Tab-separated table of C-alpha atoms in Angstrom:
chain	number	residue	atom	x	y	z
K	20	MET	CA	-2.251	-16.882	-28.196
K	21	SER	CA	-3.161	-13.331	-29.192
K	22	ALA	CA	-6.241	-11.348	-29.952
K	23	THR	CA	-6.749	-7.701	-30.974
K	24	ARG	CA	-9.777	-5.607	-30.285
K	25	ASN	CA	-9.582	-2.389	-32.313
K	26	SER	CA	-13.182	-1.858	-33.434
K	27	PRO	CA	-14.541	1.587	-32.519
K	28	ASN	CA	-17.922	-0.031	-31.980
K	29	ALA	CA	-16.799	-2.588	-29.434
K	30	SER	CA	-19.078	-2.681	-26.385
K	31	SER	CA	-17.197	-1.422	-23.319
K	32	ASP	CA	-19.738	-1.280	-20.494
K	33	ILE	CA	-17.888	1.439	-18.561
K	34	HIS	CA	-20.790	2.160	-16.198
K	35	ASP	CA	-20.053	2.188	-12.504
K	36	HIS	CA	-21.269	-0.845	-10.581
K	37	SER	CA	-21.303	0.583	-7.062
K	38	ASP	CA	-25.039	0.183	-6.472
K	39	HIS	CA	-25.150	-2.664	-3.898
K	40	ALA	CA	-28.817	-2.413	-2.895
K	41	ASP	CA	-29.232	-6.171	-3.316
K	42	ARG	CA	-25.821	-7.135	-1.998
K	43	PRO	CA	-25.890	-10.084	0.470
K	44	SER	CA	-24.728	-9.461	4.016
K	45	ARG	CA	-21.272	-10.577	5.127
K	46	GLU	CA	-22.903	-13.340	7.170
K	47	GLU	CA	-24.704	-14.648	4.049
K	48	ALA	CA	-21.451	-14.514	2.080
K	49	GLU	CA	-19.567	-16.470	4.738
K	50	ALA	CA	-22.364	-19.019	4.858
K	51	ALA	CA	-22.045	-19.451	1.085
K	52	VAL	CA	-18.312	-20.211	1.491
K	53	ARG	CA	-19.171	-22.879	4.059
K	54	VAL	CA	-21.495	-24.471	1.559
K	55	LEU	CA	-18.714	-24.551	-1.055
K	56	ILE	CA	-16.310	-26.112	1.428
K	57	ARG	CA	-18.873	-28.828	2.206
K	58	TRP	CA	-19.524	-29.312	-1.532
K	59	ALA	CA	-15.779	-29.764	-2.073
K	60	GLY	CA	-15.865	-32.588	0.462
K	61	ASP	CA	-14.442	-31.040	3.595
K	62	ASP	CA	-15.755	-29.932	6.968
K	63	PRO	CA	-15.960	-26.150	7.452
K	64	ALA	CA	-16.052	-26.700	11.231
K	65	ARG	CA	-12.631	-28.346	11.445
K	66	GLU	CA	-9.796	-26.304	12.979
K	67	GLY	CA	-8.001	-25.451	9.780
K	68	LEU	CA	-11.161	-24.238	8.030
K	69	VAL	CA	-13.177	-22.643	10.785
K	70	ASP	CA	-11.913	-19.117	9.955
K	71	THR	CA	-11.664	-19.668	6.187
K	72	PRO	CA	-15.057	-18.140	5.268
K	73	SER	CA	-14.163	-14.874	7.004
K	74	ARG	CA	-10.721	-14.847	5.335
K	75	VAL	CA	-12.269	-15.534	1.922
K	76	ILE	CA	-14.728	-12.647	2.250
K	77	ARG	CA	-11.931	-10.263	3.309
K	78	SER	CA	-9.929	-11.430	0.257
K	79	TYR	CA	-12.960	-10.805	-1.992
K	80	GLU	CA	-13.208	-7.234	-0.689
K	81	GLU	CA	-9.685	-6.689	-2.000
K	82	PHE	CA	-9.985	-8.795	-5.182
K	83	PHE	CA	-13.175	-7.006	-6.259
K	84	ALA	CA	-12.544	-3.477	-4.955
K	85	GLY	CA	-13.145	-2.085	-8.455
K	86	TYR	CA	-16.919	-2.363	-8.031
K	87	SER	CA	-16.791	0.433	-5.416
K	88	GLN	CA	-14.670	2.753	-7.635
K	89	ASN	CA	-15.919	5.141	-10.279
K	90	PRO	CA	-13.324	5.058	-13.122
K	91	ARG	CA	-14.430	8.486	-14.418
K	92	GLU	CA	-13.767	10.081	-11.028
K	93	ILE	CA	-10.252	8.712	-11.035
K	94	LEU	CA	-9.485	10.845	-14.110
K	95	ALA	CA	-11.457	13.895	-12.988
K	96	ARG	CA	-8.467	15.981	-11.865
K	97	THR	CA	-6.342	17.054	-14.861
K	98	PHE	CA	-3.543	19.545	-15.473
K	99	SER	CA	-3.212	22.146	-18.237
K	100	GLU	CA	0.231	23.640	-17.320
K	101	VAL	CA	2.272	21.398	-19.616
K	102	GLN	CA	4.368	24.056	-21.413
K	103	GLY	CA	2.842	23.120	-24.729
K	104	TYR	CA	3.707	19.434	-24.421
K	105	ASP	CA	1.880	17.646	-27.270
K	106	GLU	CA	3.679	14.309	-27.697
K	107	MET	CA	2.536	10.813	-26.691
K	108	ILE	CA	2.282	9.878	-23.016
K	109	VAL	CA	2.853	6.170	-22.277
K	110	LEU	CA	2.722	4.283	-19.025
K	111	LYS	CA	3.807	0.717	-19.678
K	112	ASP	CA	4.148	-2.497	-17.719
K	113	ILE	CA	1.307	-1.764	-15.292
K	114	ARG	CA	0.860	-5.024	-13.432
K	115	PHE	CA	-2.733	-6.033	-12.879
K	116	GLU	CA	-4.591	-8.911	-11.252
K	117	SER	CA	-8.083	-9.706	-12.277
K	118	TYR	CA	-10.481	-12.652	-12.170
K	119	CYS	CA	-12.089	-14.560	-15.014
K	120	GLU	CA	-15.841	-14.051	-14.915
K	121	HIS	CA	-16.400	-17.573	-16.290
K	122	HIS	CA	-14.359	-19.513	-13.713
K	123	MET	CA	-13.441	-16.953	-11.054
K	124	VAL	CA	-9.728	-17.756	-11.259
K	125	PRO	CA	-6.888	-15.264	-11.664
K	126	ILE	CA	-5.932	-13.329	-14.763
K	127	ILE	CA	-2.472	-11.830	-14.179
K	128	GLY	CA	-0.790	-9.509	-16.635
K	129	ARG	CA	0.571	-6.136	-17.717
K	130	ALA	CA	-1.173	-3.156	-19.255
K	131	HIS	CA	0.340	-0.539	-21.543
K	132	VAL	CA	-1.656	2.650	-21.675
K	133	ALA	CA	-0.995	5.684	-23.928
K	134	TYR	CA	-2.734	8.824	-25.029
K	135	LEU	CA	-1.961	11.862	-27.161
K	136	PRO	CA	-3.132	14.893	-25.141
K	137	ARG	CA	-5.245	17.594	-26.703
K	138	GLU	CA	-4.779	20.198	-23.956
K	139	ARG	CA	-4.800	18.484	-20.585
K	140	VAL	CA	-2.934	15.648	-18.957
K	141	VAL	CA	-3.635	13.440	-15.927
K	142	GLY	CA	-1.266	12.259	-13.178
K	143	ILE	CA	0.438	9.015	-14.153
K	144	SER	CA	-0.725	7.261	-10.984
K	145	LYS	CA	-4.269	7.815	-12.184
K	146	LEU	CA	-3.594	5.664	-15.254
K	147	ALA	CA	-2.506	2.829	-12.987
K	148	ARG	CA	-5.580	3.320	-10.796
K	149	LEU	CA	-7.810	3.283	-13.883
K	150	VAL	CA	-6.414	-0.102	-14.877
K	151	ASP	CA	-7.007	-1.433	-11.345
K	152	ALA	CA	-10.567	-0.060	-11.200
K	153	PHE	CA	-11.523	-2.308	-14.074
K	154	ALA	CA	-9.165	-5.179	-13.232
K	155	LYS	CA	-10.555	-5.659	-9.738
K	156	ARG	CA	-13.869	-6.970	-11.072
K	157	LEU	CA	-15.023	-10.194	-12.694
K	158	GLN	CA	-13.693	-9.747	-16.223
K	159	ILE	CA	-12.803	-10.986	-19.621
K	160	GLN	CA	-9.697	-9.424	-21.040
K	161	GLU	CA	-11.276	-8.119	-24.235
K	162	LYS	CA	-13.901	-6.112	-22.340
K	163	MET	CA	-11.385	-4.788	-19.834
K	164	THR	CA	-9.165	-3.520	-22.685
K	165	ALA	CA	-12.076	-1.617	-24.221
K	166	GLN	CA	-13.227	-0.243	-20.867
K	167	ILE	CA	-9.841	1.301	-20.068
K	168	ALA	CA	-9.446	2.859	-23.531
K	169	ASP	CA	-13.005	4.130	-23.801
K	170	THR	CA	-13.023	5.721	-20.330
K	171	LEU	CA	-9.711	7.471	-21.038
K	172	GLU	CA	-11.114	8.797	-24.309
K	173	GLU	CA	-14.404	9.862	-22.811
K	174	VAL	CA	-12.992	11.768	-19.821
K	175	LEU	CA	-9.779	13.300	-21.229
K	176	GLN	CA	-10.963	13.672	-24.811
K	177	PRO	CA	-7.400	13.334	-26.161
K	178	LEU	CA	-6.364	13.154	-29.800
K	179	GLY	CA	-5.980	9.385	-29.452
K	180	VAL	CA	-5.717	6.457	-27.034
K	181	GLY	CA	-3.854	3.161	-27.257
K	182	VAL	CA	-4.221	0.303	-24.783
K	183	ILE	CA	-2.543	-3.153	-24.869
K	184	LEU	CA	-3.075	-5.876	-22.296
K	185	GLU	CA	-0.917	-8.997	-21.992
K	186	ALA	CA	-2.073	-11.631	-19.518
K	187	THR	CA	-2.047	-15.270	-18.523
K	188	HIS	CA	-5.296	-16.931	-17.613
K	189	GLN	CA	-5.407	-19.569	-14.932
K	190	CYS	CA	-8.700	-20.820	-16.299
K	191	MET	CA	-6.523	-22.052	-19.222
K	192	SER	CA	-3.342	-23.033	-17.343
K	193	THR	CA	-4.714	-24.790	-14.179
K	194	ARG	CA	-7.843	-26.416	-15.636
K	195	GLY	CA	-9.335	-27.267	-19.009
K	196	VAL	CA	-6.623	-27.518	-21.671
K	197	HIS	CA	-3.806	-26.981	-19.088
K	198	LYS	CA	-1.631	-24.825	-21.330
K	199	ALA	CA	0.768	-23.147	-18.881
K	200	GLY	CA	2.848	-20.336	-20.319
K	201	ALA	CA	0.287	-19.232	-22.967
K	202	SER	CA	-0.444	-15.494	-22.863
K	203	MET	CA	-3.223	-13.488	-24.440
K	204	VAL	CA	-2.711	-10.033	-25.982
K	205	THR	CA	-5.538	-7.622	-26.636
K	206	SER	CA	-5.430	-4.087	-27.943
K	207	ARG	CA	-7.733	-1.091	-28.519
K	208	MET	CA	-6.646	1.878	-30.606
K	209	LEU	CA	-8.712	5.065	-30.806
K	210	GLY	CA	-8.311	8.380	-32.643
K	211	THR	CA	-4.817	8.987	-34.007
K	212	PHE	CA	-3.638	5.615	-32.675
K	213	ARG	CA	-6.046	3.946	-34.995
K	214	ASP	CA	-5.952	6.328	-37.948
K	215	ASP	CA	-2.270	7.331	-38.089
K	216	PRO	CA	0.093	4.391	-38.736
K	217	SER	CA	3.115	6.363	-37.560
K	218	THR	CA	1.530	7.102	-34.176
K	219	ARG	CA	0.539	3.497	-33.785
K	220	ARG	CA	4.023	2.282	-34.712
K	221	GLU	CA	5.612	4.649	-32.198
K	222	PHE	CA	3.393	3.324	-29.420
K	223	LEU	CA	3.989	-0.297	-30.338
K	224	SER	CA	7.724	0.281	-30.561
K	225	ILE	CA	7.802	1.917	-27.124
K	226	VAL	CA	5.984	-1.005	-25.488
K	227	GLY	CA	7.967	-3.614	-27.475
K	228	HIS	CA	5.212	-4.901	-29.795
K	229	SER	CA	6.282	-3.488	-33.141
K	230	SER	CA	6.540	-6.912	-34.814
K	231	ALA	CA	3.432	-8.443	-33.204
K	232	PHE	CA	1.175	-5.614	-34.352
K	233	SER	CA	2.688	-4.715	-37.723
K	234	VAL	CA	-0.604	-5.270	-39.539
K	235	SER	CA	-2.550	-2.111	-40.307
K	236	ASN	CA	-5.695	-1.441	-38.309
K	237	SER	CA	-7.525	0.004	-41.328
């Protein structure tokens, strides 16, 4: 299953979500997990489950660490000493783990991120961190694709940006239609990646999607 998201008007919601003024306490969160255990039909006081609420909350701190990160700040430090380099920069096969905002089950996949620098470049680890900052939130893949691309364009102001995400969704493989093995592909092309077919073809060829995305974005 595939979907493309190349509209320049797509909503991306790249605002930081680090304001936790109304965030429940850890004790309240652990109590909520106990309620879910009881709802599932088990006893949260039995030996095997007594520490589960604490473990779940610690896991959630890792799973949803993106809410405490500002994606723009990740890209804040750039470099201009590139000896005139003006070709495409691509970081492909960035593994990410996210969670479906509809069912709160894993979305696991790979991101391919590219940009054509205008004057400045960013460290490659920052591209991976940018992906994680949006992945480690409750998400839908289409929105996450747009968020990564739009933030990269906003902060670096390059000549163009290309982002492709490929992922499997456990909300589809472990429940509902139970279609294991199906993967979803989303893309967002901005600037020269959208307007110049040769730039887009080069990017798609590098990440191995030349046949899947052969249709023009115009």
